[in-house]
PDB file of N, CA and C in Angstrom:
ATOM      1  N   MET A   1      -6.542  -6.468 -10.457  1.00 49.00           N
ATOM      2  CA  MET A   1      -5.441  -5.901  -9.694  1.00 49.00           C
ATOM      3  C   MET A   1      -4.328  -5.499 -10.648  1.00 49.00           C
ATOM      4  N   SER A   2      -3.705  -4.445 -10.342  1.00 61.00           N
ATOM      5  CA  SER A   2      -2.634  -3.915 -11.162  1.00 61.00           C
ATOM      6  C   SER A   2      -1.395  -4.794 -11.083  1.00 61.00           C
ATOM      7  N   LYS A   3      -0.701  -4.894 -12.210  1.00 81.00           N
ATOM      8  CA  LYS A   3       0.563  -5.639 -12.232  1.00 81.00           C
ATOM      9  C   LYS A   3       1.711  -4.781 -11.706  1.00 81.00           C
ATOM     10  N   GLU A   4       1.415  -3.523 -11.483  1.00 86.00           N
ATOM     11  CA  GLU A   4       2.406  -2.596 -10.961  1.00 86.00           C
ATOM     12  C   GLU A   4       2.760  -3.001  -9.533  1.00 86.00           C
ATOM     13  N   SER A   5       4.051  -2.989  -9.212  1.00 93.00           N
ATOM     14  CA  SER A   5       4.451  -3.351  -7.856  1.00 93.00           C
ATOM     15  C   SER A   5       4.094  -2.213  -6.894  1.00 93.00           C
ATOM     16  N   PHE A   6       4.042  -2.558  -5.614  1.00 96.00           N
ATOM     17  CA  PHE A   6       3.785  -1.548  -4.593  1.00 96.00           C
ATOM     18  C   PHE A   6       4.827  -0.440  -4.692  1.00 96.00           C
ATOM     19  N   GLU A   7       6.093  -0.838  -4.823  1.00 96.00           N
ATOM     20  CA  GLU A   7       7.180   0.138  -4.878  1.00 96.00           C
ATOM     21  C   GLU A   7       7.047   1.062  -6.083  1.00 96.00           C
ATOM     22  N   GLN A   8       6.659   0.519  -7.234  1.00 97.00           N
ATOM     23  CA  GLN A   8       6.479   1.349  -8.431  1.00 97.00           C
ATOM     24  C   GLN A   8       5.332   2.337  -8.230  1.00 97.00           C
ATOM     25  N   ALA A   9       4.220   1.830  -7.701  1.00 97.00           N
ATOM     26  CA  ALA A   9       3.056   2.692  -7.486  1.00 97.00           C
ATOM     27  C   ALA A   9       3.367   3.782  -6.466  1.00 97.00           C
ATOM     28  N   ALA A  10       4.032   3.416  -5.371  1.00 97.00           N
ATOM     29  CA  ALA A  10       4.361   4.396  -4.329  1.00 97.00           C
ATOM     30  C   ALA A  10       5.343   5.443  -4.855  1.00 97.00           C
ATOM     31  N   SER A  11       6.311   5.005  -5.647  1.00 98.00           N
ATOM     32  CA  SER A  11       7.295   5.933  -6.208  1.00 98.00           C
ATOM     33  C   SER A  11       6.617   6.941  -7.145  1.00 98.00           C
ATOM     34  N   ARG A  12       5.736   6.456  -8.004  1.00 98.00           N
ATOM     35  CA  ARG A  12       5.026   7.348  -8.915  1.00 98.00           C
ATOM     36  C   ARG A  12       4.120   8.298  -8.131  1.00 98.00           C
ATOM     37  N   LEU A  13       3.483   7.780  -7.083  1.00 98.00           N
ATOM     38  CA  LEU A  13       2.624   8.621  -6.252  1.00 98.00           C
ATOM     39  C   LEU A  13       3.433   9.739  -5.596  1.00 98.00           C
ATOM     40  N   GLU A  14       4.607   9.423  -5.108  1.00 98.00           N
ATOM     41  CA  GLU A  14       5.484  10.443  -4.516  1.00 98.00           C
ATOM     42  C   GLU A  14       5.858  11.500  -5.551  1.00 98.00           C
ATOM     43  N   GLU A  15       6.132  11.038  -6.767  1.00 98.00           N
ATOM     44  CA  GLU A  15       6.484  11.970  -7.848  1.00 98.00           C
ATOM     45  C   GLU A  15       5.314  12.914  -8.136  1.00 98.00           C
ATOM     46  N   ILE A  16       4.107  12.371  -8.168  1.00 98.00           N
ATOM     47  CA  ILE A  16       2.913  13.181  -8.421  1.00 98.00           C
ATOM     48  C   ILE A  16       2.736  14.208  -7.311  1.00 98.00           C
ATOM     49  N   VAL A  17       2.910  13.796  -6.074  1.00 97.00           N
ATOM     50  CA  VAL A  17       2.764  14.718  -4.945  1.00 97.00           C
ATOM     51  C   VAL A  17       3.767  15.863  -5.067  1.00 97.00           C
ATOM     52  N   ARG A  18       5.011  15.537  -5.400  1.00 97.00           N
ATOM     53  CA  ARG A  18       6.028  16.597  -5.563  1.00 97.00           C
ATOM     54  C   ARG A  18       5.616  17.586  -6.648  1.00 97.00           C
ATOM     55  N   GLN A  19       5.131  17.059  -7.785  1.00 97.00           N
ATOM     56  CA  GLN A  19       4.720  17.939  -8.882  1.00 97.00           C
ATOM     57  C   GLN A  19       3.560  18.835  -8.459  1.00 97.00           C
ATOM     58  N   MET A  20       2.599  18.261  -7.756  1.00 97.00           N
ATOM     59  CA  MET A  20       1.433  19.043  -7.365  1.00 97.00           C
ATOM     60  C   MET A  20       1.760  20.051  -6.268  1.00 97.00           C
ATOM     61  N   GLU A  21       2.696  19.714  -5.394  1.00 97.00           N
ATOM     62  CA  GLU A  21       3.078  20.640  -4.325  1.00 97.00           C
ATOM     63  C   GLU A  21       3.768  21.891  -4.860  1.00 97.00           C
ATOM     64  N   ARG A  22       4.392  21.778  -6.032  1.00 96.00           N
ATOM     65  CA  ARG A  22       5.022  22.968  -6.621  1.00 96.00           C
ATOM     66  C   ARG A  22       3.989  24.040  -6.923  1.00 96.00           C
ATOM     67  N   GLY A  23       2.767  23.619  -7.272  1.00 94.00           N
ATOM     68  CA  GLY A  23       1.682  24.563  -7.497  1.00 94.00           C
ATOM     69  C   GLY A  23       1.732  25.300  -8.811  1.00 94.00           C
ATOM     70  N   ASP A  24       2.532  24.829  -9.758  1.00 96.00           N
ATOM     71  CA  ASP A  24       2.659  25.557 -11.021  1.00 96.00           C
ATOM     72  C   ASP A  24       2.011  24.835 -12.205  1.00 96.00           C
ATOM     73  N   LEU A  25       1.182  23.829 -11.925  1.00 96.00           N
ATOM     74  CA  LEU A  25       0.552  23.070 -12.999  1.00 96.00           C
ATOM     75  C   LEU A  25      -0.738  23.727 -13.453  1.00 96.00           C
ATOM     76  N   PRO A  26      -1.009  23.676 -14.750  1.00 97.00           N
ATOM     77  CA  PRO A  26      -2.329  24.111 -15.225  1.00 97.00           C
ATOM     78  C   PRO A  26      -3.405  23.210 -14.604  1.00 97.00           C
ATOM     79  N   LEU A  27      -4.583  23.722 -14.467  1.00 97.00           N
ATOM     80  CA  LEU A  27      -5.663  23.009 -13.796  1.00 97.00           C
ATOM     81  C   LEU A  27      -5.915  21.626 -14.409  1.00 97.00           C
ATOM     82  N   ASP A  28      -5.964  21.542 -15.720  1.00 97.00           N
ATOM     83  CA  ASP A  28      -6.231  20.253 -16.368  1.00 97.00           C
ATOM     84  C   ASP A  28      -5.147  19.230 -16.043  1.00 97.00           C
ATOM     85  N   ASP A  29      -3.899  19.667 -16.035  1.00 97.00           N
ATOM     86  CA  ASP A  29      -2.797  18.761 -15.702  1.00 97.00           C
ATOM     87  C   ASP A  29      -2.865  18.333 -14.234  1.00 97.00           C
ATOM     88  N   ALA A  30      -3.194  19.279 -13.357  1.00 97.00           N
ATOM     89  CA  ALA A  30      -3.309  18.964 -11.936  1.00 97.00           C
ATOM     90  C   ALA A  30      -4.432  17.961 -11.692  1.00 97.00           C
ATOM     91  N   LEU A  31      -5.549  18.135 -12.380  1.00 97.00           N
ATOM     92  CA  LEU A  31      -6.665  17.197 -12.230  1.00 97.00           C
ATOM     93  C   LEU A  31      -6.296  15.804 -12.727  1.00 97.00           C
ATOM     94  N   ALA A  32      -5.593  15.739 -13.855  1.00 98.00           N
ATOM     95  CA  ALA A  32      -5.170  14.443 -14.390  1.00 98.00           C
ATOM     96  C   ALA A  32      -4.216  13.751 -13.416  1.00 98.00           C
ATOM     97  N   LEU A  33      -3.287  14.507 -12.850  1.00 98.00           N
ATOM     98  CA  LEU A  33      -2.363  13.930 -11.880  1.00 98.00           C
ATOM     99  C   LEU A  33      -3.085  13.501 -10.611  1.00 98.00           C
ATOM    100  N   PHE A  34      -4.077  14.300 -10.185  1.00 98.00           N
ATOM    101  CA  PHE A  34      -4.856  13.944  -9.003  1.00 98.00           C
ATOM    102  C   PHE A  34      -5.578  12.612  -9.224  1.00 98.00           C
ATOM    103  N   GLU A  35      -6.193  12.453 -10.395  1.00 98.00           N
ATOM    104  CA  GLU A  35      -6.891  11.209 -10.717  1.00 98.00           C
ATOM    105  C   GLU A  35      -5.924  10.031 -10.741  1.00 98.00           C
ATOM    106  N   GLU A  36      -4.757  10.217 -11.354  1.00 98.00           N
ATOM    107  CA  GLU A  36      -3.747   9.155 -11.385  1.00 98.00           C
ATOM    108  C   GLU A  36      -3.285   8.822  -9.971  1.00 98.00           C
ATOM    109  N   GLY A  37      -3.073   9.855  -9.172  1.00 98.00           N
ATOM    110  CA  GLY A  37      -2.631   9.648  -7.796  1.00 98.00           C
ATOM    111  C   GLY A  37      -3.662   8.894  -6.971  1.00 98.00           C
ATOM    112  N   THR A  38      -4.926   9.196  -7.184  1.00 98.00           N
ATOM    113  CA  THR A  38      -6.000   8.499  -6.475  1.00 98.00           C
ATOM    114  C   THR A  38      -5.980   7.010  -6.818  1.00 98.00           C
ATOM    115  N   LYS A  39      -5.818   6.695  -8.085  1.00 97.00           N
ATOM    116  CA  LYS A  39      -5.747   5.290  -8.512  1.00 97.00           C
ATOM    117  C   LYS A  39      -4.528   4.601  -7.896  1.00 97.00           C
ATOM    118  N   LEU A  40      -3.394   5.289  -7.896  1.00 97.00           N
ATOM    119  CA  LEU A  40      -2.175   4.712  -7.324  1.00 97.00           C
ATOM    120  C   LEU A  40      -2.318   4.492  -5.821  1.00 97.00           C
ATOM    121  N   ALA A  41      -2.971   5.421  -5.137  1.00 97.00           N
ATOM    122  CA  ALA A  41      -3.190   5.269  -3.692  1.00 97.00           C
ATOM    123  C   ALA A  41      -4.047   4.037  -3.425  1.00 97.00           C
ATOM    124  N   ARG A  42      -5.063   3.808  -4.265  1.00 97.00           N
ATOM    125  CA  ARG A  42      -5.906   2.612  -4.109  1.00 97.00           C
ATOM    126  C   ARG A  42      -5.093   1.343  -4.350  1.00 97.00           C
ATOM    127  N   ILE A  43      -4.227   1.360  -5.357  1.00 96.00           N
ATOM    128  CA  ILE A  43      -3.373   0.201  -5.645  1.00 96.00           C
ATOM    129  C   ILE A  43      -2.479  -0.092  -4.444  1.00 96.00           C
ATOM    130  N   CYS A  44      -1.855   0.951  -3.902  1.00 97.00           N
ATOM    131  CA  CYS A  44      -0.973   0.773  -2.741  1.00 97.00           C
ATOM    132  C   CYS A  44      -1.740   0.217  -1.549  1.00 97.00           C
ATOM    133  N   ALA A  45      -2.913   0.764  -1.285  1.00 97.00           N
ATOM    134  CA  ALA A  45      -3.718   0.307  -0.150  1.00 97.00           C
ATOM    135  C   ALA A  45      -4.115  -1.154  -0.323  1.00 97.00           C
ATOM    136  N   GLN A  46      -4.499  -1.537  -1.530  1.00 95.00           N
ATOM    137  CA  GLN A  46      -4.892  -2.922  -1.790  1.00 95.00           C
ATOM    138  C   GLN A  46      -3.702  -3.865  -1.607  1.00 95.00           C
ATOM    139  N   LYS A  47      -2.562  -3.472  -2.112  1.00 95.00           N
ATOM    140  CA  LYS A  47      -1.376  -4.323  -1.975  1.00 95.00           C
ATOM    141  C   LYS A  47      -0.960  -4.452  -0.512  1.00 95.00           C
ATOM    142  N   LEU A  48      -1.113  -3.389   0.264  1.00 93.00           N
ATOM    143  CA  LEU A  48      -0.819  -3.470   1.696  1.00 93.00           C
ATOM    144  C   LEU A  48      -1.802  -4.402   2.406  1.00 93.00           C
ATOM    145  N   ARG A  49      -3.080  -4.329   2.027  1.00 89.00           N
ATOM    146  CA  ARG A  49      -4.081  -5.237   2.627  1.00 89.00           C
ATOM    147  C   ARG A  49      -3.746  -6.689   2.303  1.00 89.00           C
ATOM    148  N   GLU A  50      -3.359  -6.941   1.061  1.00 87.00           N
ATOM    149  CA  GLU A  50      -3.000  -8.300   0.659  1.00 87.00           C
ATOM    150  C   GLU A  50      -1.786  -8.794   1.445  1.00 87.00           C
ATOM    151  N   ALA A  51      -0.798  -7.934   1.606  1.00 86.00           N
ATOM    152  CA  ALA A  51       0.398  -8.321   2.355  1.00 86.00           C
ATOM    153  C   ALA A  51       0.054  -8.591   3.813  1.00 86.00           C
ATOM    154  N   GLU A  52      -0.791  -7.760   4.396  1.00 80.00           N
ATOM    155  CA  GLU A  52      -1.178  -7.928   5.791  1.00 80.00           C
ATOM    156  C   GLU A  52      -1.891  -9.261   5.996  1.00 80.00           C
ATOM    157  N   GLN A  53      -2.689  -9.668   5.031  1.00 77.00           N
ATOM    158  CA  GLN A  53      -3.417 -10.930   5.137  1.00 77.00           C
ATOM    159  C   GLN A  53      -2.466 -12.127   5.083  1.00 77.00           C
ATOM    160  N   ARG A  54      -1.304 -11.946   4.494  1.00 76.00           N
ATOM    161  CA  ARG A  54      -0.344 -13.042   4.383  1.00 76.00           C
ATOM    162  C   ARG A  54       0.564 -13.158   5.599  1.00 76.00           C
ATOM    163  N   VAL A  55       0.577 -12.148   6.435  1.00 72.00           N
ATOM    164  CA  VAL A  55       1.450 -12.155   7.598  1.00 72.00           C
ATOM    165  C   VAL A  55       0.889 -13.124   8.631  1.00 72.00           C
ATOM    166  N   VAL A  56       1.766 -13.969   9.137  1.00 67.00           N
ATOM    167  CA  VAL A  56       1.376 -14.889  10.205  1.00 67.00           C
ATOM    168  C   VAL A  56       2.376 -14.760  11.335  1.00 67.00           C
ATOM    169  N   LYS A  57       1.970 -15.212  12.473  1.00 70.00           N
ATOM    170  CA  LYS A  57       2.820 -15.151  13.639  1.00 70.00           C
ATOM    171  C   LYS A  57       3.065 -16.583  14.102  1.00 70.00           C
ATOM    172  N   LEU A  58       4.314 -16.868  14.461  1.00 71.00           N
ATOM    173  CA  LEU A  58       4.608 -18.170  15.013  1.00 71.00           C
ATOM    174  C   LEU A  58       4.408 -18.126  16.514  1.00 71.00           C
ATOM    175  N   GLY A  59       3.763 -19.111  17.026  1.00 75.00           N
ATOM    176  CA  GLY A  59       3.528 -19.196  18.456  1.00 75.00           C
ATOM    177  C   GLY A  59       3.296 -20.633  18.845  1.00 75.00           C
ATOM    178  N   ARG A  60       2.931 -20.847  20.065  1.00 75.00           N
ATOM    179  CA  ARG A  60       2.664 -22.205  20.534  1.00 75.00           C
ATOM    180  C   ARG A  60       1.164 -22.388  20.705  1.00 75.00           C
ATOM    181  N   ASP A  61       0.682 -23.534  20.235  1.00 74.00           N
ATOM    182  CA  ASP A  61      -0.735 -23.832  20.427  1.00 74.00           C
ATOM    183  C   ASP A  61      -0.962 -24.362  21.837  1.00 74.00           C
ATOM    184  N   SER A  62      -2.176 -24.782  22.125  1.00 78.00           N
ATOM    185  CA  SER A  62      -2.510 -25.212  23.486  1.00 78.00           C
ATOM    186  C   SER A  62      -1.719 -26.438  23.934  1.00 78.00           C
ATOM    187  N   ASP A  63      -1.179 -27.205  22.995  1.00 83.00           N
ATOM    188  CA  ASP A  63      -0.368 -28.381  23.333  1.00 83.00           C
ATOM    189  C   ASP A  63       1.117 -28.043  23.413  1.00 83.00           C
ATOM    190  N   GLY A  64       1.465 -26.783  23.228  1.00 80.00           N
ATOM    191  CA  GLY A  64       2.857 -26.371  23.286  1.00 80.00           C
ATOM    192  C   GLY A  64       3.622 -26.578  21.990  1.00 80.00           C
ATOM    193  N   VAL A  65       2.925 -26.962  20.935  1.00 83.00           N
ATOM    194  CA  VAL A  65       3.548 -27.193  19.631  1.00 83.00           C
ATOM    195  C   VAL A  65       3.604 -25.861  18.888  1.00 83.00           C
ATOM    196  N   ILE A  66       4.752 -25.602  18.256  1.00 83.00           N
ATOM    197  CA  ILE A  66       4.881 -24.369  17.468  1.00 83.00           C
ATOM    198  C   ILE A  66       3.957 -24.459  16.263  1.00 83.00           C
ATOM    199  N   ALA A  67       3.180 -23.405  16.062  1.00 79.00           N
ATOM    200  CA  ALA A  67       2.205 -23.374  14.976  1.00 79.00           C
ATOM    201  C   ALA A  67       2.090 -21.958  14.442  1.00 79.00           C
ATOM    202  N   GLU A  68       1.580 -21.845  13.219  1.00 75.00           N
ATOM    203  CA  GLU A  68       1.296 -20.535  12.639  1.00 75.00           C
ATOM    204  C   GLU A  68      -0.014 -20.031  13.220  1.00 75.00           C
ATOM    205  N   LEU A  69       0.010 -18.827  13.729  1.00 72.00           N
ATOM    206  CA  LEU A  69      -1.183 -18.207  14.280  1.00 72.00           C
ATOM    207  C   LEU A  69      -1.507 -16.977  13.452  1.00 72.00           C
ATOM    208  N   PRO A  70      -2.767 -16.629  13.311  1.00 68.00           N
ATOM    209  CA  PRO A  70      -3.098 -15.428  12.537  1.00 68.00           C
ATOM    210  C   PRO A  70      -2.538 -14.194  13.214  1.00 68.00           C
ATOM    211  N   PHE A  71      -2.093 -13.267  12.389  1.00 67.00           N
ATOM    212  CA  PHE A  71      -1.578 -11.998  12.896  1.00 67.00           C
ATOM    213  C   PHE A  71      -2.772 -11.135  13.260  1.00 67.00           C
ATOM    214  N   GLU A  72      -2.764 -10.583  14.467  1.00 67.00           N
ATOM    215  CA  GLU A  72      -3.822  -9.677  14.880  1.00 67.00           C
ATOM    216  C   GLU A  72      -3.194  -8.363  15.267  1.00 67.00           C
ATOM    217  N   GLU A  73      -3.609  -7.301  14.608  1.00 61.00           N
ATOM    218  CA  GLU A  73      -3.043  -5.980  14.861  1.00 61.00           C
ATOM    219  C   GLU A  73      -3.223  -5.598  16.310  1.00 61.00           C
ATOM    220  N   GLY A  74      -2.169  -5.039  16.897  1.00 59.00           N
ATOM    221  CA  GLY A  74      -2.230  -4.575  18.264  1.00 59.00           C
ATOM    222  C   GLY A  74      -2.006  -5.676  19.282  1.00 59.00           C
ATOM    223  N   GLN A  75      -1.769  -6.876  18.820  1.00 54.00           N
ATOM    224  CA  GLN A  75      -1.551  -7.990  19.738  1.00 54.00           C
ATOM    225  C   GLN A  75      -0.107  -7.981  20.219  1.00 54.00           C
ATOM    226  N   ASP A  76       0.094  -8.116  21.516  1.00 51.00           N
ATOM    227  CA  ASP A  76       1.441  -8.146  22.075  1.00 51.00           C
ATOM    228  C   ASP A  76       2.054  -9.524  21.889  1.00 51.00           C
ATOM    229  N   GLU A  77       3.373  -9.526  21.841  1.00 47.00           N
ATOM    230  CA  GLU A  77       4.113 -10.790  21.675  1.00 47.00           C
ATOM    231  C   GLU A  77       3.973 -11.667  22.864  1.00 47.00           C
TER     232      GLU A  77
END
């Protein structure tokens, strides 16, 4: 896993997108940026998955005791 933070990777990815959207890069430079951007997108996605796995929800168990419950996407409060 990359030591790069999510924020660093996302910021660099945004910079790459801006450069590529201008459309004035030579093909070799555009390909290199595309490859870098692909790697950064994977880093961001992995870091988001890791963060999602750490999210827990507080709720009450069957005995009414407050407990940590797994976060389930789309689950209502």
